[in-house]
XYZ file of C-alpha atoms in Angstrom:
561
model
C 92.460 -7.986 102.536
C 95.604 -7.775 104.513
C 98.380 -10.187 104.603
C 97.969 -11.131 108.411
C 93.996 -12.009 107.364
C 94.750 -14.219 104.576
C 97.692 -15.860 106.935
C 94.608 -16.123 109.446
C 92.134 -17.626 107.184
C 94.489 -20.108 105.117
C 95.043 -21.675 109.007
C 91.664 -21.336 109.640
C 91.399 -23.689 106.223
C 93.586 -26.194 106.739
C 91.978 -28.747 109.102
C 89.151 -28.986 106.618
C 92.470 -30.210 104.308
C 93.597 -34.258 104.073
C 97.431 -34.186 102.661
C 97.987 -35.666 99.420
C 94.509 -35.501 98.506
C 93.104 -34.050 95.261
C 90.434 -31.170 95.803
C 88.022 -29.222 93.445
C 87.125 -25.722 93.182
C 84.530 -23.858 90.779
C 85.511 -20.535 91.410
C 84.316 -19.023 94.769
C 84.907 -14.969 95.306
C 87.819 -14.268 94.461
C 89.111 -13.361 98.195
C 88.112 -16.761 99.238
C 89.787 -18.072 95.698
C 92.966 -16.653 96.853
C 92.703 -18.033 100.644
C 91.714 -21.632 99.617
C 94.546 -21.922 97.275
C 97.658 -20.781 99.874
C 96.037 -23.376 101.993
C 96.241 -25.564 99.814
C 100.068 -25.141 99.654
C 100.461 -24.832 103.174
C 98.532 -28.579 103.265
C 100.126 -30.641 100.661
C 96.874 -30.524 99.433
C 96.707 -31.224 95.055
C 93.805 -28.742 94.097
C 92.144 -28.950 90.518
C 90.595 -25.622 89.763
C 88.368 -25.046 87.162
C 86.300 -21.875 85.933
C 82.512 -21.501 86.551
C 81.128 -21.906 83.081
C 81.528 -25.864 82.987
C 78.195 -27.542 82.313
C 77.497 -30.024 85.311
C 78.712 -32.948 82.488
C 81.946 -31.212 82.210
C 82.054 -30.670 85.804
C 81.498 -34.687 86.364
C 84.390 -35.642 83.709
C 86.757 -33.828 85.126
C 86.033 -34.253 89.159
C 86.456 -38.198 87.918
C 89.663 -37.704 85.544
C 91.553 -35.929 88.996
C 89.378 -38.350 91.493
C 88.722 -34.738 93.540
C 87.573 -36.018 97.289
C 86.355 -32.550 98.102
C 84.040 -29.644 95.969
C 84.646 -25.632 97.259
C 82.137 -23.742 95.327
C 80.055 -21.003 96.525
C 76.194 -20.623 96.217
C 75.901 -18.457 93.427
C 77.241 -15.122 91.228
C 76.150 -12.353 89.108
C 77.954 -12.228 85.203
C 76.786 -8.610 84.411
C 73.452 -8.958 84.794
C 72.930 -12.782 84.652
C 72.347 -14.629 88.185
C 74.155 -18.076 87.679
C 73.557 -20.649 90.407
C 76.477 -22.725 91.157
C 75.355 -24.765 93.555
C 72.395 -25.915 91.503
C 75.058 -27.085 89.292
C 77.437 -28.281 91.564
C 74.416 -30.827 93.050
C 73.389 -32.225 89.425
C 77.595 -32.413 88.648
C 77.723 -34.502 92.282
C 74.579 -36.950 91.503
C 76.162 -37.992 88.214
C 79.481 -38.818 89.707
C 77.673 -41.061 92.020
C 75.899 -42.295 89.405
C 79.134 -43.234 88.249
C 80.371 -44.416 90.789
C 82.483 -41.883 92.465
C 80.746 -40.209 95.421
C 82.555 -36.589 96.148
C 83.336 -37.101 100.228
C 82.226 -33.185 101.034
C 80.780 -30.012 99.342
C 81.873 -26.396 100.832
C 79.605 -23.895 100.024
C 80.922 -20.232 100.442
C 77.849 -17.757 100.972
C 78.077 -15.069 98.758
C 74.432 -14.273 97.380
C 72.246 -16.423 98.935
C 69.535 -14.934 101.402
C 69.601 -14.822 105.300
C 67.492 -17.507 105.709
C 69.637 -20.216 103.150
C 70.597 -23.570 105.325
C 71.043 -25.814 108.029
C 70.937 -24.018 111.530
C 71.524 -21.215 109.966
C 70.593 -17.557 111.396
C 71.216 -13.928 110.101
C 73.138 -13.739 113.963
C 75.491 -16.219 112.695
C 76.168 -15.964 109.186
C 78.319 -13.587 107.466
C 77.344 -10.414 105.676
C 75.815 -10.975 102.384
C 77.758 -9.396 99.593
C 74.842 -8.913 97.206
C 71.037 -10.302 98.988
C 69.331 -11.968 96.291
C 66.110 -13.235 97.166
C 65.324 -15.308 94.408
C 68.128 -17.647 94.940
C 67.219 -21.436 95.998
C 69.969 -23.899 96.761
C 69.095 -27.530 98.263
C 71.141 -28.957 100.749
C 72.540 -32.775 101.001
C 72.873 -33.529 104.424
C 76.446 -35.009 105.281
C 77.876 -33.919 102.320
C 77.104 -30.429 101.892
C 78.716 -27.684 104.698
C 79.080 -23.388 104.914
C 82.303 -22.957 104.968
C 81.819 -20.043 107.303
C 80.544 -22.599 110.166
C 83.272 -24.978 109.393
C 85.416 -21.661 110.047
C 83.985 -21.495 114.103
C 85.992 -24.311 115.642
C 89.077 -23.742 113.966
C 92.153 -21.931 115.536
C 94.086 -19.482 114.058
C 97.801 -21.188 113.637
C 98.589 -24.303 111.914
C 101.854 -25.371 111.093
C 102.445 -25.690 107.574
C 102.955 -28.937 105.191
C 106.618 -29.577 104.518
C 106.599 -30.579 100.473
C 108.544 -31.590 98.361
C 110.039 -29.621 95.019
C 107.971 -31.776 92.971
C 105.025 -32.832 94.933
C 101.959 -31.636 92.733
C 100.500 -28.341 93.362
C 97.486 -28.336 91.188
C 96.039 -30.075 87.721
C 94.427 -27.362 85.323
C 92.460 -28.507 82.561
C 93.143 -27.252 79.157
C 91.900 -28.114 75.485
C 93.425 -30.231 73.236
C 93.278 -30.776 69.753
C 90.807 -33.823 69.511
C 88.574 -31.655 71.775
C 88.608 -33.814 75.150
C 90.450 -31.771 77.728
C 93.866 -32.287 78.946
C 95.010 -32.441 83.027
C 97.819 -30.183 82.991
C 100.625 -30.592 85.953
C 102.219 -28.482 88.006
C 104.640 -28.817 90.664
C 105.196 -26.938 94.018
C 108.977 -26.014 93.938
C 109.470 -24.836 90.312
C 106.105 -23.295 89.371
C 106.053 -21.356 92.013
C 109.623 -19.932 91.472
C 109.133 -19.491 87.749
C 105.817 -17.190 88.521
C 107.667 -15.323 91.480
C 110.609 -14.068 88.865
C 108.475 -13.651 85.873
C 106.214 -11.597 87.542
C 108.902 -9.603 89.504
C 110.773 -8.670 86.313
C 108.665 -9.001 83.688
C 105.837 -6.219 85.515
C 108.845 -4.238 86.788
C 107.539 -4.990 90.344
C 108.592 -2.708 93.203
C 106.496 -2.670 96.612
C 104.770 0.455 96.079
C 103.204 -0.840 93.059
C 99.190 -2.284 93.089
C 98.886 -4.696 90.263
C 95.413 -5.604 88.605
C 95.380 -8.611 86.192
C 91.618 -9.159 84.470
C 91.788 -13.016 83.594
C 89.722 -15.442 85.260
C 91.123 -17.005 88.259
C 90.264 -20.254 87.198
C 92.424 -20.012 83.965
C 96.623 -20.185 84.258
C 96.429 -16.666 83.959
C 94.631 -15.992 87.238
C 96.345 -19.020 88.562
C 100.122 -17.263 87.891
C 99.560 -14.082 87.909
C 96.354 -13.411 90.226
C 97.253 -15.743 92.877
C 100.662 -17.031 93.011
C 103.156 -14.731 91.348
C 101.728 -11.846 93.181
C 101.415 -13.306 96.643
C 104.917 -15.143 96.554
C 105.937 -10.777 95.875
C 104.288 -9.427 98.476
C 102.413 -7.449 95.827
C 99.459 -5.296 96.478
C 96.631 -6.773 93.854
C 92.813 -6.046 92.989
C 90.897 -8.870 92.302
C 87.640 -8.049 89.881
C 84.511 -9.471 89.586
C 82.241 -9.137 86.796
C 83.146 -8.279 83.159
C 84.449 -5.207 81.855
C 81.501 -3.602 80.072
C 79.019 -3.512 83.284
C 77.580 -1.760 84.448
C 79.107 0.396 81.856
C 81.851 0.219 79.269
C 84.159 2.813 81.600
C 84.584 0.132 84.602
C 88.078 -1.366 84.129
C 89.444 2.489 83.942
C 87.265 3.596 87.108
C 88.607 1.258 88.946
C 92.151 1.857 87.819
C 91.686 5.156 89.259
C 90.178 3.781 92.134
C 92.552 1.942 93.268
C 95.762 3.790 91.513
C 96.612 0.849 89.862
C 100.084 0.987 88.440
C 100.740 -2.381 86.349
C 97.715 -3.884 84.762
C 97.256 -6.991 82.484
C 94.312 -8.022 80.194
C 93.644 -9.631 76.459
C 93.787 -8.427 73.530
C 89.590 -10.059 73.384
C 89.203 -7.056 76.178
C 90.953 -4.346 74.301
C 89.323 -5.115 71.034
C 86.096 -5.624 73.177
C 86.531 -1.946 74.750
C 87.853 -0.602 70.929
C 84.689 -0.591 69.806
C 83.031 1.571 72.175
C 85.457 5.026 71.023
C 88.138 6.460 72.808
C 85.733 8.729 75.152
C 84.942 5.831 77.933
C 89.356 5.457 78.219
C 89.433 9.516 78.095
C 87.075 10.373 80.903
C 89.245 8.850 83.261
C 92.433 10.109 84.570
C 94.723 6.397 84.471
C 97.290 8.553 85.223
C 98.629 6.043 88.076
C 99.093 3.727 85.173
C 102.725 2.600 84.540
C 102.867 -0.489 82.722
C 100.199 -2.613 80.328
C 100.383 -6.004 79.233
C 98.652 -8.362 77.085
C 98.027 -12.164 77.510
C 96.209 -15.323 76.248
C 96.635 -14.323 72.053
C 98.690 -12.724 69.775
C 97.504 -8.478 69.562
C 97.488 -7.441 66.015
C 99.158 -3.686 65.764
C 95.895 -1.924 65.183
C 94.778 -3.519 69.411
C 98.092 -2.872 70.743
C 98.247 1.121 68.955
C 95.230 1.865 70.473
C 96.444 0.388 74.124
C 99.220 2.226 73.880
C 97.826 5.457 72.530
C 94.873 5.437 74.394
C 94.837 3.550 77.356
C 98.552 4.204 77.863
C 98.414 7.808 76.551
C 101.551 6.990 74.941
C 103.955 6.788 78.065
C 103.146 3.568 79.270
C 105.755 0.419 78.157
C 103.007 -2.589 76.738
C 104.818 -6.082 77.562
C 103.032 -8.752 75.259
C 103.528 -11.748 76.563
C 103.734 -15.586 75.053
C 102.790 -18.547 77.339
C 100.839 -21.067 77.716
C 99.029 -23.040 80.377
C 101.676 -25.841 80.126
C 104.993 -23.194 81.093
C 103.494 -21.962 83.824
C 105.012 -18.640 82.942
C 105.921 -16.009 80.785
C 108.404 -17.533 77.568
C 108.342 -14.550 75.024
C 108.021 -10.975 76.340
C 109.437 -7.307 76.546
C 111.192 -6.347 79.863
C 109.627 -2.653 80.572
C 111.557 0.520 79.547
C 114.510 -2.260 78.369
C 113.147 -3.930 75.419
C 112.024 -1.711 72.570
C 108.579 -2.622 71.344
C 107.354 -3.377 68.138
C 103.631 -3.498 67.993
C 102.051 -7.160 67.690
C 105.645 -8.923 68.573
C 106.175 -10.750 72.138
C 110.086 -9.488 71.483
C 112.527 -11.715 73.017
C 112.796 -15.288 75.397
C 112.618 -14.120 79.174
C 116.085 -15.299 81.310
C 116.928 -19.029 80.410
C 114.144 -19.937 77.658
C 116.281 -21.416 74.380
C 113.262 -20.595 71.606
C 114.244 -22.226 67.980
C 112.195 -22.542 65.080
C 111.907 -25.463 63.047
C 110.721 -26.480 59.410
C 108.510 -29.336 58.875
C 111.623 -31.771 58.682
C 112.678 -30.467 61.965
C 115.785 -28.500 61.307
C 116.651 -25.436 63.290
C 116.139 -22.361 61.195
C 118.564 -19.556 61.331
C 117.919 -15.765 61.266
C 114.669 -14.609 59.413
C 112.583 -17.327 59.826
C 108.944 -18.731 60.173
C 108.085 -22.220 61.150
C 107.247 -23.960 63.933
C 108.367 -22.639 67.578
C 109.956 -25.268 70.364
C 111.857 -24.766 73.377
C 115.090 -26.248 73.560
C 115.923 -26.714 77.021
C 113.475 -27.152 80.536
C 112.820 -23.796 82.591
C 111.569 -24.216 86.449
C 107.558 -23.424 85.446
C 107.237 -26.938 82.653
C 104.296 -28.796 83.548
C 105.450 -32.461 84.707
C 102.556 -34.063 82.917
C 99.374 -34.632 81.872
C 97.402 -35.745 84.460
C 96.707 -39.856 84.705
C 98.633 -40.150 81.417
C 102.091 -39.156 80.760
C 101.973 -40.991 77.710
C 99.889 -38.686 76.225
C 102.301 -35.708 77.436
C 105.224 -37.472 75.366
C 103.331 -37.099 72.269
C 101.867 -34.542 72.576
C 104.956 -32.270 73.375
C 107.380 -33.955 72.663
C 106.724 -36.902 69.758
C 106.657 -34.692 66.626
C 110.266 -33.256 66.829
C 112.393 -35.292 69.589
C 114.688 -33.291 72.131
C 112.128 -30.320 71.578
C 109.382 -28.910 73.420
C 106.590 -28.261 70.957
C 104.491 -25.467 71.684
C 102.060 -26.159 68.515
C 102.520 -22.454 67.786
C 103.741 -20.960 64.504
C 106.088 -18.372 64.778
C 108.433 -15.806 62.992
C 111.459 -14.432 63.455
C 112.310 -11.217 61.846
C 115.970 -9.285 60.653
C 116.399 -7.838 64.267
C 115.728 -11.457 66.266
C 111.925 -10.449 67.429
C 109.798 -13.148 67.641
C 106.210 -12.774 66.322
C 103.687 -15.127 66.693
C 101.682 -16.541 63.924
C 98.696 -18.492 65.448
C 98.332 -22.258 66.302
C 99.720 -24.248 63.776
C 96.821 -26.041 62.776
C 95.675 -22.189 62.053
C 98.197 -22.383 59.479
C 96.787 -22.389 55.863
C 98.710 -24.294 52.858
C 97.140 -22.453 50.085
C 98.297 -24.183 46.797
C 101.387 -24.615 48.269
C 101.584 -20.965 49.796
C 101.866 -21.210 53.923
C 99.708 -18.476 55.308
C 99.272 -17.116 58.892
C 95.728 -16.582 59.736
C 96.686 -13.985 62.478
C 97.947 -11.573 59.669
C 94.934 -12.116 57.486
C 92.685 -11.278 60.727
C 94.819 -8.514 61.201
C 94.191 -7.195 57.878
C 90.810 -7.643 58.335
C 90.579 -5.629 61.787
C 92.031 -2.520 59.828
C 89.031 -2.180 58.217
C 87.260 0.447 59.710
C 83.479 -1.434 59.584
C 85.531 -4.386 61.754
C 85.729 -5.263 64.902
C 86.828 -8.471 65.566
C 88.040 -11.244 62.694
C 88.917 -14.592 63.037
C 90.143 -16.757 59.783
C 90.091 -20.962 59.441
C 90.967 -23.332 56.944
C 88.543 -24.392 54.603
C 88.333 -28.033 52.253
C 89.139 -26.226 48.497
C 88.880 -29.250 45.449
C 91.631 -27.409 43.862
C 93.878 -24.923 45.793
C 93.611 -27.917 48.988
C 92.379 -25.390 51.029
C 91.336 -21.948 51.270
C 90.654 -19.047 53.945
C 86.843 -18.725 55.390
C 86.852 -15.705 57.164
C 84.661 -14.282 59.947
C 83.928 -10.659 60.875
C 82.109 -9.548 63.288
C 81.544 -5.567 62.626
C 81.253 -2.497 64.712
C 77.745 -0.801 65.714
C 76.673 1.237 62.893
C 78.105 -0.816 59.947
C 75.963 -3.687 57.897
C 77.350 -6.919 56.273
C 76.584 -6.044 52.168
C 78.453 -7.579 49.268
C 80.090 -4.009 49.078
C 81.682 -4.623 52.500
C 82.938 -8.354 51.537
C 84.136 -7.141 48.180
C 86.397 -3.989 50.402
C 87.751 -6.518 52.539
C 88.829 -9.198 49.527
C 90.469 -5.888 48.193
C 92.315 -5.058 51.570
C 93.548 -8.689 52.084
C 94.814 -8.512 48.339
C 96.853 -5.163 49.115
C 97.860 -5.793 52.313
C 99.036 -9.205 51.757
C 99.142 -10.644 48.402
C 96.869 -12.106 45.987
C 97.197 -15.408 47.272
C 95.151 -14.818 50.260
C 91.922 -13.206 49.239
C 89.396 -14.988 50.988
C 86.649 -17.256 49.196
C 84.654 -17.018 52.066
C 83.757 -14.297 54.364
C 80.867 -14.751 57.037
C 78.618 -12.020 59.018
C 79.704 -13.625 62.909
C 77.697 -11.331 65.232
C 79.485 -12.727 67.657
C 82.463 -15.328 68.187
C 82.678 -18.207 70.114
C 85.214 -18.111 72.814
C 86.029 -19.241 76.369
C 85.453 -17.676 79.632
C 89.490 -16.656 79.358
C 88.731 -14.325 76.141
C 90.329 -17.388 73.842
C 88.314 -17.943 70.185
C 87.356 -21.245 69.493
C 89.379 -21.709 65.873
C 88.383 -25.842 66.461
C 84.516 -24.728 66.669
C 84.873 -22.414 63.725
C 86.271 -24.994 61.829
C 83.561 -27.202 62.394
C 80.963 -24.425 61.647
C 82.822 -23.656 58.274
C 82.581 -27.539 57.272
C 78.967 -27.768 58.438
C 79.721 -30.127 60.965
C 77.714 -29.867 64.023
C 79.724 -32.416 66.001
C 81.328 -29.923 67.736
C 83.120 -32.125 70.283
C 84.165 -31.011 73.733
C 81.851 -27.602 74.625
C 82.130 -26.732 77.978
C 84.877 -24.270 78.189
C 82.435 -21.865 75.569
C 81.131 -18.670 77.382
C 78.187 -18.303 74.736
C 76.525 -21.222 73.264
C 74.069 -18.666 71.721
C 76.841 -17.679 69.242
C 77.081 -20.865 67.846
C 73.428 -21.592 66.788
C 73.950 -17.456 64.883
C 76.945 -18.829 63.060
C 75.516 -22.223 61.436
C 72.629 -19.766 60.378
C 74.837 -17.129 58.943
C 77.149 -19.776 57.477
C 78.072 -19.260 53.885
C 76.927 -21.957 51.092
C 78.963 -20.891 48.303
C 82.232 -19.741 47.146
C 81.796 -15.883 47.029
């Protein structure tokens, strides 16, 4: 799409809009993800925006918690092979807010699968081309509340004069977990989001006009929201937007369409690279990816053995990696390597972009001073902090903000080594006190992962009646390698060498799969729960694969090993 035809369709957009009103998205096409969001900057329009995976409960909560007046979805999409039916969803989420109490004003329904004959005065001659016919589609339609946004679309002209706003008018609420499991309504404001995303992306992807940029992460996450949509845009930048996953229809497809399209900078998790590790290096190899210039990494900490192979492989060696540390709450990049400037060290996010005052702290809240590991704050604001948490600020206070005063708290552990690189360590409830030893749980995984039989490893804390707790580890392997006693006995002995006595597992679990959220994020708060045996497993609706779950209270172990 070209810049005058999203300029053409945002207009096109806006008279649906009502300024100052709060609208809801669940993750049309991503071309139409992109257009419905600039208009909703051009509108003063505050737009929650939320990822397609959300059970129609989860849906409910949160159209209630941001009091949404308006639902965008479209009719339907394909996840690999798997036909999921938004707006089958979308109804059921609808009839329990009215149930509640809260009737959603209008439903837009983008047609993107859904056959010819789908809706009210309807015809092939005036609907748009189908991207994908699939015939065995069937979506009802609520009469007054449900319109195609591509009839909406006739009447409409093709200029509209923009919204003036306000620095810190709201620009959109984005729901992300929090610790007791119930989701929190993350703020962000016009003015300084938007210029945070515009200079991290500039610098921090070495942007230049020629460049096309491909981030992987789902639009409905920050990622997609910073550096999909906005950072891009507010550069100019020439971006693909991708469908699907990255193993269909084969495990080649990110790199064929890198070569496709010549992309120059792309960004994905360290999930996808471990993901695509698996498979050999002959799916990377096959392709040329010799238009690649720059990779980065987002949403997790990369242990060296991902971020080698990146480099090595994907990158052939000649390609700068920039790992980056943010969350959902900064809007933007915090930690991360400037391309070709910043030497890399594999598995560390390097130094604080332009601005960002990083300190760690010990437990009693005093700033630590050269090699260090504690907890990691911010010292001062940057342009991209949320404002709040959505209908209660007092929950933002503590949150962020409680535990060490004149701080922001990012919950992460972090270390800081001889040269000043930062290194993340995991959340710090995914810190273990092991008879009074602090351990990281990213460097056990990591340990883990070098084992050639592993793929993926994640490691929680686990009750212990004498060392207070202990590590309960779970691996899921690569394809031609079996879970024995041998294998559990090699990786106790790796963790010992690697790391110390003092973190040999007493657990370690066959996990055939992990569970994670549509982003590529593990669950650590699930796992938990499924180490304990504790199937009240609290807030659910961010998980891609509930299936995973039922496989790990079956596999879970009974005994110290």
């Amino acid at each position: 799409m070209c810049w005058i035809e999203l300029s053409m369709r945002k207009n096109l957009a806006i008279k649906l809009l009502f300024t100052g009103r709060a609208m809801s998205q669940r993750r049309p096409p991503r071309s139409h993800t992109v257009n419905f969001w600039s208009k909703c900057v051009s509108s003063a329009m505050f737009s929650e925006n939320r990822f397609a995976g959300f059970s129609a409960e989860s849906l409910c909560e949160r159209i209630l918690d941001s009091s949404c007046s308006l639902l965008i979805t479209t009719d339907a999409f394909y996840r690999g092979e798997k036909l999921v039916n938004l707006k089958e969803l979308a109804d059921e989420a609808l009839e329990k807010c009215r149930e509640k109490g809260f009737p959603v004003i209008c439903c837009i329904v983008v047609k993107h699968l859904g056959r010819e004959e789908l809706g009210t005065g309807d015809s092939p001659s005036q609907s748009p081309p189908i991207k994908r016919p699939c015939r065995d589609i069937q979506i009802s339609w609520n009469q007054g509340v449900d319109f195609w946004w591509h009839e909406l679309m006739k009447e409409a002209g093709d200029e509209c004069e923009p919204e003036w706003c306000d620095a810190e008018d709201p620009l959109f609420i984005l729901y992300t977990s929090g610790s007791t499991g119930k989701p929190k309504g993350v703020v962000h404001t016009v003015g300084g989001y938007m210029l945070y995303v515009a200079t991290t992306f500039k610098y921090v992807f070495d942007f230049h006009a020629e460049d096309v940029f491909w981030c992987t992460a789902d639009i409905g996450w920050i990622t997609g929201h910073s550096y999909v949509t906005y950072g891009p845009l507010a550069n100019g930048a020439t971006s693909v937007l991708f469908e699907g996953i990255p193993t269909y229809p084969d495990v080649s497809r990110l790199w064929s369409i890198v070569d496709k399209y010549k992309v120059t900078k792309f960004y994905t998790a360290p999930t996808a690279i471990r993901l695509l590790m698996k498979f050999g290096d002959e799916p990377v190899t096959k392709h040329s990816r010799a238009s690649l210039q720059v990779l980065g990494t987002v949403g997790e900490p990369i242990n060296p053995e991902a971020w080698l192979w990146y480099h090595q492989v994907v990158g052939a060696q000649r390609c700068p990696i920039v790992d980056t540390f943010w969350q959902t709450e900064t809007g933007g990049h915090m930690l991360t390597p400037l391309p070709g400037a910043t030497p890399m060290k594999p598995g560390s996010a390097t130094f604080p972009f332009f601005g960002v005052a990083p300190a760690i702290l010990n437990e009693s809240g005093e700033e630590l001073e050269g090699e260090a590991e504690g907890y990691l704050v911010f010292k001062q604001p940057w342009p991209g902090i949320m404002r709040t948490v959505y209908g209660n600020h007092e929950r933002f206070e503590t949150t962020y903000f409680k535990k060490f005063p004149g701080y922001y708290v990012t919950g992460d552990g972090c270390r800081r080594d001889q040269d000043g690189y930062y290194w993340i360590t995991g959340r710090i409830d995914d810190m273990l006190n092991v008879s009074g030893h602090l351990l990281s749980t990213a460097e056990v995984e990591s340990a883990l992962v070098e084992h050639e039989a592993v793929a993926e490893a994640a490691v929680v804390s686990h009750p212990h009646p004498v060392k207070g707790e202990c590590l309960y580890c779970f691996v899921t392997l690569c394809d031609g390698h079996t879970f024995s006693p041998t294998l559990t006995e090699e990786l106790k002995k790796q963790i010992r060498e690697k790391i110390g006595p003092i973190a040999t597992p007493d657990y370690i679990q066959n996990a055939p799969g992990l569970p994670k959220t549509r982003s590529g994020k593990i669950m650590r708060r699930v796992l938990r729960k499924i180490a304990q045996n504790d199937h009240d497993l609290g807030d659910m609706s961010t998980v891609a694969d509930p299936s995973v779950i039922r496989q790990l209270f079956t596999h879970r172990c009974l005994t110290i090993q």
